[in-house]
Amino acid sequence: MIQRLTSLFALWTVLGTAWAWFVPDHFLWVVDGRFQPMGQSLVSVLLGIIMLGMGLTLSFDDFRRIGRIPKCVAAGVAIQFTLMPLAGILIASGMELEAGLAVGIILVSCCPGGTASNVVAYLARANLALSVTMTMASTLIAVIATPLLTGWLAGKFVEIDRWNLFVNMVSIVLVPVVAGVFLNRFFPKMTSRISVISPLASVIVVVLIVGGIIAASKPLIEEHFGLLLFAVLLLHVFGFSLGYLFTKVLGFGVEERRTISIEVGMQNSGLGSSLASTPTFAAQFANPMQAALAPVPSAISAVYHVVIGSFLAAVWRRQALKHQR
């Protein structure tokens, strides 16, 4: 039952987004700081829970697996952190987006693959081991790559404090993942029970993060509706397409092409939302309105990539089943 509910994450994301849009008050508690002593949003805390859940599902054998499929992992991660950021800056510059939207697009394009990609890879009958390994590898590399790339590419629109971004990446991503891995190593019975429900918990938390940002940013989304939706759609179309085409050129098998396409196309939008929502990140904008816009592309991205990914998974799963017959 938990696995079935988790596999419907695209539906939950769409329903949660619609709920937050029509009844914003039900989700504002996520971002308005009412439960935080310093009045900060819960987005970073919630994302840390997701990263901890990811760590609980990993073992030291998962890290050794990178050495067994280095070509696939290296190619996928390289595409993730070259072509996607390039697509982000081209969209932001080509469409002449406002500073907040531009930085938000670039930030999410520089994020690693999200854990939802593993569910999609499973549903698509792709290479699940490669998907998990790529998510893990890109998440760890992102601790350094995301601050550097965001600071470099977004510097055209606003000066980014790369060190502060790096510190946030360490606290929000690296520490929870490492903690989860060690808990799995030394308390396997406990973590095996938790890991059964952690994928579904991650889906719920992502819906809460996205819903909170949608609820808080509804007027800004309405103001930039068409441009915003088109820009984020373009980013993910580039991601899924380039991930597949470049690996096809490299001569990878069908399962590997599909897996890398999913990994590249599905960014960790929760991470983008969390980073863009921190007070220190917002303080880098001279205009508070632009600062409020920065997390919005990540929230829209979360909806887009699960819908596109689920559609591709349905198509590829049908093709795989047909081929088996």
C-alpha positions as a Python dict, from the first residue, in 0.01 Angstrom:
ca = {
    (1, 'M'): (0, 0, 0),
    (2, 'I'): (283, 241, 90),
    (3, 'Q'): (456, 166, -240),
    (4, 'R'): (135, 229, -434),
    (5, 'L'): (74, 557, -254),
    (6, 'T'): (434, 663, -320),
    (7, 'S'): (406, 580, -690),
    (8, 'L'): (118, 830, -715),
    (9, 'F'): (341, 1120, -610),
    (10, 'A'): (262, 1312, -930),
    (11, 'L'): (-107, 1307, -836),
    (12, 'W'): (-35, 1416, -477),
    (13, 'T'): (187, 1701, -600),
    (14, 'V'): (-77, 1831, -840),
    (15, 'L'): (-356, 1796, -583),
    (16, 'G'): (-142, 1960, -313),
    (17, 'T'): (-56, 2250, -544),
    (18, 'A'): (-422, 2299, -634),
    (19, 'W'): (-517, 2285, -264),
    (20, 'A'): (-252, 2546, -177),
    (21, 'W'): (-368, 2767, -464),
    (22, 'F'): (-735, 2770, -368),
    (23, 'V'): (-693, 2754, 12),
    (24, 'P'): (-354, 2919, 83),
    (25, 'D'): (-415, 2944, 459),
    (26, 'H'): (-383, 2566, 492),
    (27, 'F'): (-17, 2578, 378),
    (28, 'L'): (113, 2915, 494),
    (29, 'W'): (234, 2766, 824),
    (30, 'V'): (516, 2598, 630),
    (31, 'V'): (675, 2930, 535),
    (32, 'D'): (549, 3197, 773),
    (33, 'G'): (773, 3099, 1065),
    (34, 'R'): (501, 3053, 1325),
    (35, 'F'): (660, 2726, 1450),
    (36, 'Q'): (1021, 2845, 1441),
    (37, 'P'): (1174, 3032, 1737),
    (38, 'M'): (1351, 3277, 1504),
    (39, 'G'): (1044, 3324, 1286),
    (40, 'Q'): (1202, 3143, 989),
    (41, 'S'): (1021, 2906, 754),
    (42, 'L'): (1015, 2529, 803),
    (43, 'V'): (1131, 2462, 445),
    (44, 'S'): (1494, 2393, 538),
    (45, 'V'): (1392, 2167, 827),
    (46, 'L'): (1153, 1971, 605),
    (47, 'L'): (1417, 1932, 334),
    (48, 'G'): (1662, 1806, 597),
    (49, 'I'): (1406, 1536, 682),
    (50, 'I'): (1397, 1432, 314),
    (51, 'M'): (1776, 1417, 298),
    (52, 'L'): (1788, 1213, 621),
    (53, 'G'): (1536, 971, 469),
    (54, 'M'): (1755, 943, 160),
    (55, 'G'): (2057, 865, 378),
    (56, 'L'): (1866, 594, 565),
    (57, 'T'): (1815, 406, 237),
    (58, 'L'): (2188, 413, 151),
    (59, 'S'): (2468, 181, 259),
    (60, 'F'): (2842, 179, 204),
    (61, 'D'): (2782, -77, -73),
    (62, 'D'): (2590, 191, -265),
    (63, 'F'): (2904, 406, -269),
    (64, 'R'): (3111, 113, -393),
    (65, 'R'): (2864, 65, -679),
    (66, 'I'): (2984, 392, -834),
    (67, 'G'): (3311, 215, -910),
    (68, 'R'): (3127, -58, -1097),
    (69, 'I'): (2942, 175, -1334),
    (70, 'P'): (3172, 478, -1351),
    (71, 'K'): (3101, 566, -1714),
    (72, 'C'): (2724, 593, -1670),
    (73, 'V'): (2745, 781, -1342),
    (74, 'A'): (3014, 1020, -1467),
    (75, 'A'): (2825, 1096, -1788),
    (76, 'G'): (2497, 1153, -1606),
    (77, 'V'): (2646, 1379, -1340),
    (78, 'A'): (2844, 1572, -1603),
    (79, 'I'): (2527, 1639, -1803),
    (80, 'Q'): (2346, 1732, -1480),
    (81, 'F'): (2596, 2002, -1389),
    (82, 'T'): (2686, 2134, -1736),
    (83, 'L'): (2391, 2120, -1974),
    (84, 'M'): (2121, 2198, -1716),
    (85, 'P'): (2294, 2510, -1576),
    (86, 'L'): (2367, 2615, -1934),
    (87, 'A'): (1998, 2574, -2020),
    (88, 'G'): (1908, 2774, -1707),
    (89, 'I'): (2125, 3075, -1794),
    (90, 'L'): (2016, 3068, -2160),
    (91, 'I'): (1647, 3069, -2062),
    (92, 'A'): (1697, 3342, -1801),
    (93, 'S'): (1895, 3563, -2040),
    (94, 'G'): (1706, 3482, -2359),
    (95, 'M'): (1367, 3550, -2205),
    (96, 'E'): (1500, 3858, -2019),
    (97, 'L'): (1351, 3742, -1690),
    (98, 'E'): (1338, 3968, -1386),
    (99, 'A'): (1622, 3918, -1137),
    (100, 'G'): (1418, 3706, -893),
    (101, 'L'): (1283, 3470, -1158),
    (102, 'A'): (1620, 3451, -1335),
    (103, 'V'): (1807, 3358, -1018),
    (104, 'G'): (1534, 3107, -926),
    (105, 'I'): (1557, 2938, -1268),
    (106, 'I'): (1937, 2926, -1251),
    (107, 'L'): (1934, 2794, -894),
    (108, 'V'): (1703, 2503, -971),
    (109, 'S'): (1901, 2422, -1287),
    (110, 'C'): (2215, 2392, -1071),
    (111, 'C'): (2052, 2155, -821),
    (112, 'P'): (2117, 1778, -817),
    (113, 'G'): (1866, 1511, -910),
    (114, 'G'): (1578, 1463, -669),
    (115, 'T'): (1481, 1146, -483),
    (116, 'A'): (1151, 1139, -674),
    (117, 'S'): (1353, 1041, -981),
    (118, 'N'): (1416, 700, -823),
    (119, 'V'): (1042, 634, -807),
    (120, 'V'): (1001, 739, -1171),
    (121, 'A'): (1295, 520, -1278),
    (122, 'Y'): (1131, 226, -1102),
    (123, 'L'): (796, 290, -1269),
    (124, 'A'): (962, 334, -1610),
    (125, 'R'): (1141, -2, -1585),
    (126, 'A'): (1469, 188, -1620),
    (127, 'N'): (1797, 108, -1440),
    (128, 'L'): (1699, 165, -1078),
    (129, 'A'): (2048, 95, -939),
    (130, 'L'): (2193, 360, -1171),
    (131, 'S'): (1917, 604, -1072),
    (132, 'V'): (1986, 565, -699),
    (133, 'T'): (2363, 588, -756),
    (134, 'M'): (2330, 900, -971),
    (135, 'T'): (2101, 1070, -720),
    (136, 'M'): (2349, 997, -444),
    (137, 'A'): (2653, 1106, -647),
    (138, 'S'): (2494, 1427, -779),
    (139, 'T'): (2366, 1517, -430),
    (140, 'L'): (2713, 1488, -279),
    (141, 'I'): (2881, 1675, -566),
    (142, 'A'): (2613, 1945, -545),
    (143, 'V'): (2740, 2050, -202),
    (144, 'I'): (3027, 2218, -390),
    (145, 'A'): (2891, 2243, -746),
    (146, 'T'): (2559, 2415, -671),
    (147, 'P'): (2704, 2714, -481),
    (148, 'L'): (2985, 2759, -737),
    (149, 'L'): (2763, 2733, -1046),
    (150, 'T'): (2482, 2944, -898),
    (151, 'G'): (2723, 3215, -786),
    (152, 'W'): (2892, 3221, -1126),
    (153, 'L'): (2584, 3211, -1351),
    (154, 'A'): (2344, 3416, -1136),
    (155, 'G'): (2610, 3682, -1077),
    (156, 'K'): (2479, 3859, -1386),
    (157, 'F'): (2153, 3932, -1201),
    (158, 'V'): (2254, 3956, -834),
    (159, 'E'): (2570, 3902, -630),
    (160, 'I'): (2546, 3556, -470),
    (161, 'D'): (2725, 3475, -144),
    (162, 'R'): (2875, 3140, -245),
    (163, 'W'): (3020, 3064, 98),
    (164, 'N'): (2682, 3109, 265),
    (165, 'L'): (2522, 2892, -3),
    (166, 'F'): (2787, 2626, 61),
    (167, 'V'): (2722, 2635, 438),
    (168, 'N'): (2349, 2591, 373),
    (169, 'M'): (2420, 2298, 141),
    (170, 'V'): (2631, 2130, 408),
    (171, 'S'): (2371, 2177, 683),
    (172, 'I'): (2063, 2099, 473),
    (173, 'V'): (2202, 1822, 250),
    (174, 'L'): (2536, 1674, 353),
    (175, 'V'): (2489, 1641, 730),
    (176, 'P'): (2145, 1470, 712),
    (177, 'V'): (2255, 1232, 434),
    (178, 'V'): (2574, 1130, 618),
    (179, 'A'): (2377, 1092, 943),
    (180, 'G'): (2128, 866, 764),
    (181, 'V'): (2407, 650, 615),
    (182, 'F'): (2569, 599, 958),
    (183, 'L'): (2235, 526, 1122),
    (184, 'N'): (2174, 263, 855),
    (185, 'R'): (2520, 119, 920),
    (186, 'F'): (2499, 95, 1299),
    (187, 'F'): (2122, 58, 1354),
    (188, 'P'): (2010, -153, 1056),
    (189, 'K'): (1695, -298, 1215),
    (190, 'M'): (1559, 40, 1314),
    (191, 'T'): (1642, 204, 980),
    (192, 'S'): (1498, -86, 780),
    (193, 'R'): (1160, -19, 943),
    (194, 'I'): (1186, 356, 887),
    (195, 'S'): (1302, 321, 526),
    (196, 'V'): (976, 144, 440),
    (197, 'I'): (780, 464, 496),
    (198, 'S'): (1053, 723, 420),
    (199, 'P'): (975, 744, 42),
    (200, 'L'): (609, 824, 115),
    (201, 'A'): (714, 1067, 389),
    (202, 'S'): (943, 1239, 137),
    (203, 'V'): (653, 1278, -106),
    (204, 'I'): (435, 1433, 167),
    (205, 'V'): (712, 1672, 271),
    (206, 'V'): (777, 1781, -90),
    (207, 'V'): (404, 1853, -131),
    (208, 'L'): (413, 2061, 188),
    (209, 'I'): (717, 2260, 71),
    (210, 'V'): (571, 2324, -273),
    (211, 'G'): (228, 2404, -129),
    (212, 'G'): (376, 2648, 122),
    (213, 'I'): (568, 2841, -144),
    (214, 'I'): (271, 2841, -383),
    (215, 'A'): (43, 2969, -104),
    (216, 'A'): (283, 3245, 0),
    (217, 'S'): (363, 3348, -358),
    (218, 'K'): (17, 3331, -517),
    (219, 'P'): (0, 3703, -609),
    (220, 'L'): (349, 3692, -762),
    (221, 'I'): (266, 3378, -959),
    (222, 'E'): (-51, 3540, -1094),
    (223, 'E'): (150, 3845, -1198),
    (224, 'H'): (412, 3642, -1389),
    (225, 'F'): (195, 3339, -1470),
    (226, 'G'): (252, 3280, -1843),
    (227, 'L'): (622, 3368, -1855),
    (228, 'L'): (701, 3176, -1538),
    (229, 'L'): (527, 2856, -1645),
    (230, 'F'): (680, 2864, -1992),
    (231, 'A'): (1034, 2928, -1864),
    (232, 'V'): (1023, 2639, -1615),
    (233, 'L'): (862, 2408, -1872),
    (234, 'L'): (1144, 2487, -2116),
    (235, 'L'): (1404, 2403, -1852),
    (236, 'H'): (1261, 2057, -1791),
    (237, 'V'): (1203, 1984, -2159),
    (238, 'F'): (1572, 2061, -2210),
    (239, 'G'): (1667, 1839, -1916),
    (240, 'F'): (1475, 1527, -2018),
    (241, 'S'): (1562, 1567, -2387),
    (242, 'L'): (1933, 1643, -2350),
    (243, 'G'): (1979, 1368, -2094),
    (244, 'Y'): (1841, 1115, -2343),
    (245, 'L'): (2001, 1249, -2661),
    (246, 'F'): (2353, 1293, -2527),
    (247, 'T'): (2363, 943, -2378),
    (248, 'K'): (2233, 804, -2705),
    (249, 'V'): (2523, 973, -2884),
    (250, 'L'): (2757, 816, -2626),
    (251, 'G'): (2619, 472, -2718),
    (252, 'F'): (2445, 387, -2390),
    (253, 'G'): (2172, 124, -2374),
    (254, 'V'): (1802, 210, -2370),
    (255, 'E'): (1761, 157, -1994),
    (256, 'E'): (2062, 376, -1918),
    (257, 'R'): (1941, 651, -2156),
    (258, 'R'): (1600, 655, -1991),
    (259, 'T'): (1752, 659, -1643),
    (260, 'I'): (1988, 949, -1713),
    (261, 'S'): (1709, 1140, -1889),
    (262, 'I'): (1497, 1105, -1574),
    (263, 'E'): (1783, 1202, -1343),
    (264, 'V'): (1878, 1510, -1544),
    (265, 'G'): (1519, 1620, -1602),
    (266, 'M'): (1406, 1584, -1240),
    (267, 'Q'): (1587, 1837, -1023),
    (268, 'N'): (1577, 1852, -644),
    (269, 'S'): (1327, 2137, -649),
    (270, 'G'): (1281, 2118, -273),
    (271, 'L'): (1648, 2204, -234),
    (272, 'G'): (1613, 2501, -470),
    (273, 'S'): (1310, 2623, -277),
    (274, 'S'): (1487, 2581, 55),
    (275, 'L'): (1804, 2764, -49),
    (276, 'A'): (1610, 3049, -208),
    (277, 'S'): (1389, 3084, 102),
    (278, 'T'): (1672, 3139, 352),
    (279, 'P'): (1690, 3494, 496),
    (280, 'T'): (2058, 3527, 400),
    (281, 'F'): (1982, 3442, 37),
    (282, 'A'): (1689, 3685, 26),
    (283, 'A'): (1907, 3958, 180),
    (284, 'Q'): (2123, 3959, -134),
    (285, 'F'): (1841, 4119, -334),
    (286, 'A'): (1804, 4495, -315),
    (287, 'N'): (1432, 4458, -393),
    (288, 'P'): (1229, 4241, -147),
    (289, 'M'): (980, 4164, -425),
    (290, 'Q'): (1256, 4003, -633),
    (291, 'A'): (1372, 3807, -328),
    (292, 'A'): (1018, 3671, -285),
    (293, 'L'): (1018, 3561, -651),
    (294, 'A'): (1337, 3351, -624),
    (295, 'P'): (1182, 3036, -462),
    (296, 'V'): (884, 3032, -701),
    (297, 'P'): (1052, 2864, -1005),
    (298, 'S'): (1156, 2575, -780),
    (299, 'A'): (798, 2526, -660),
    (300, 'I'): (666, 2527, -1018),
    (301, 'S'): (954, 2298, -1116),
    (302, 'A'): (841, 2037, -863),
    (303, 'V'): (501, 2014, -1030),
    (304, 'Y'): (638, 2007, -1383),
    (305, 'H'): (905, 1745, -1337),
    (306, 'V'): (682, 1493, -1161),
    (307, 'V'): (410, 1531, -1425),
    (308, 'I'): (655, 1501, -1718),
    (309, 'G'): (847, 1223, -1546),
    (310, 'S'): (531, 1025, -1471),
    (311, 'F'): (414, 1062, -1831),
    (312, 'L'): (748, 934, -1963),
    (313, 'A'): (744, 652, -1708),
    (314, 'A'): (402, 538, -1830),
    (315, 'V'): (517, 544, -2194),
    (316, 'W'): (848, 369, -2128),
    (317, 'R'): (691, 112, -1896),
    (318, 'R'): (437, 22, -2164),
    (319, 'Q'): (718, -12, -2420),
    (320, 'A'): (921, -231, -2184),
    (321, 'L'): (626, -461, -2115),
    (322, 'K'): (549, -482, -2487),
    (323, 'H'): (912, -571, -2560),
    (324, 'Q'): (904, -848, -2295),
    (325, 'R'): (608, -1009, -2468),
}
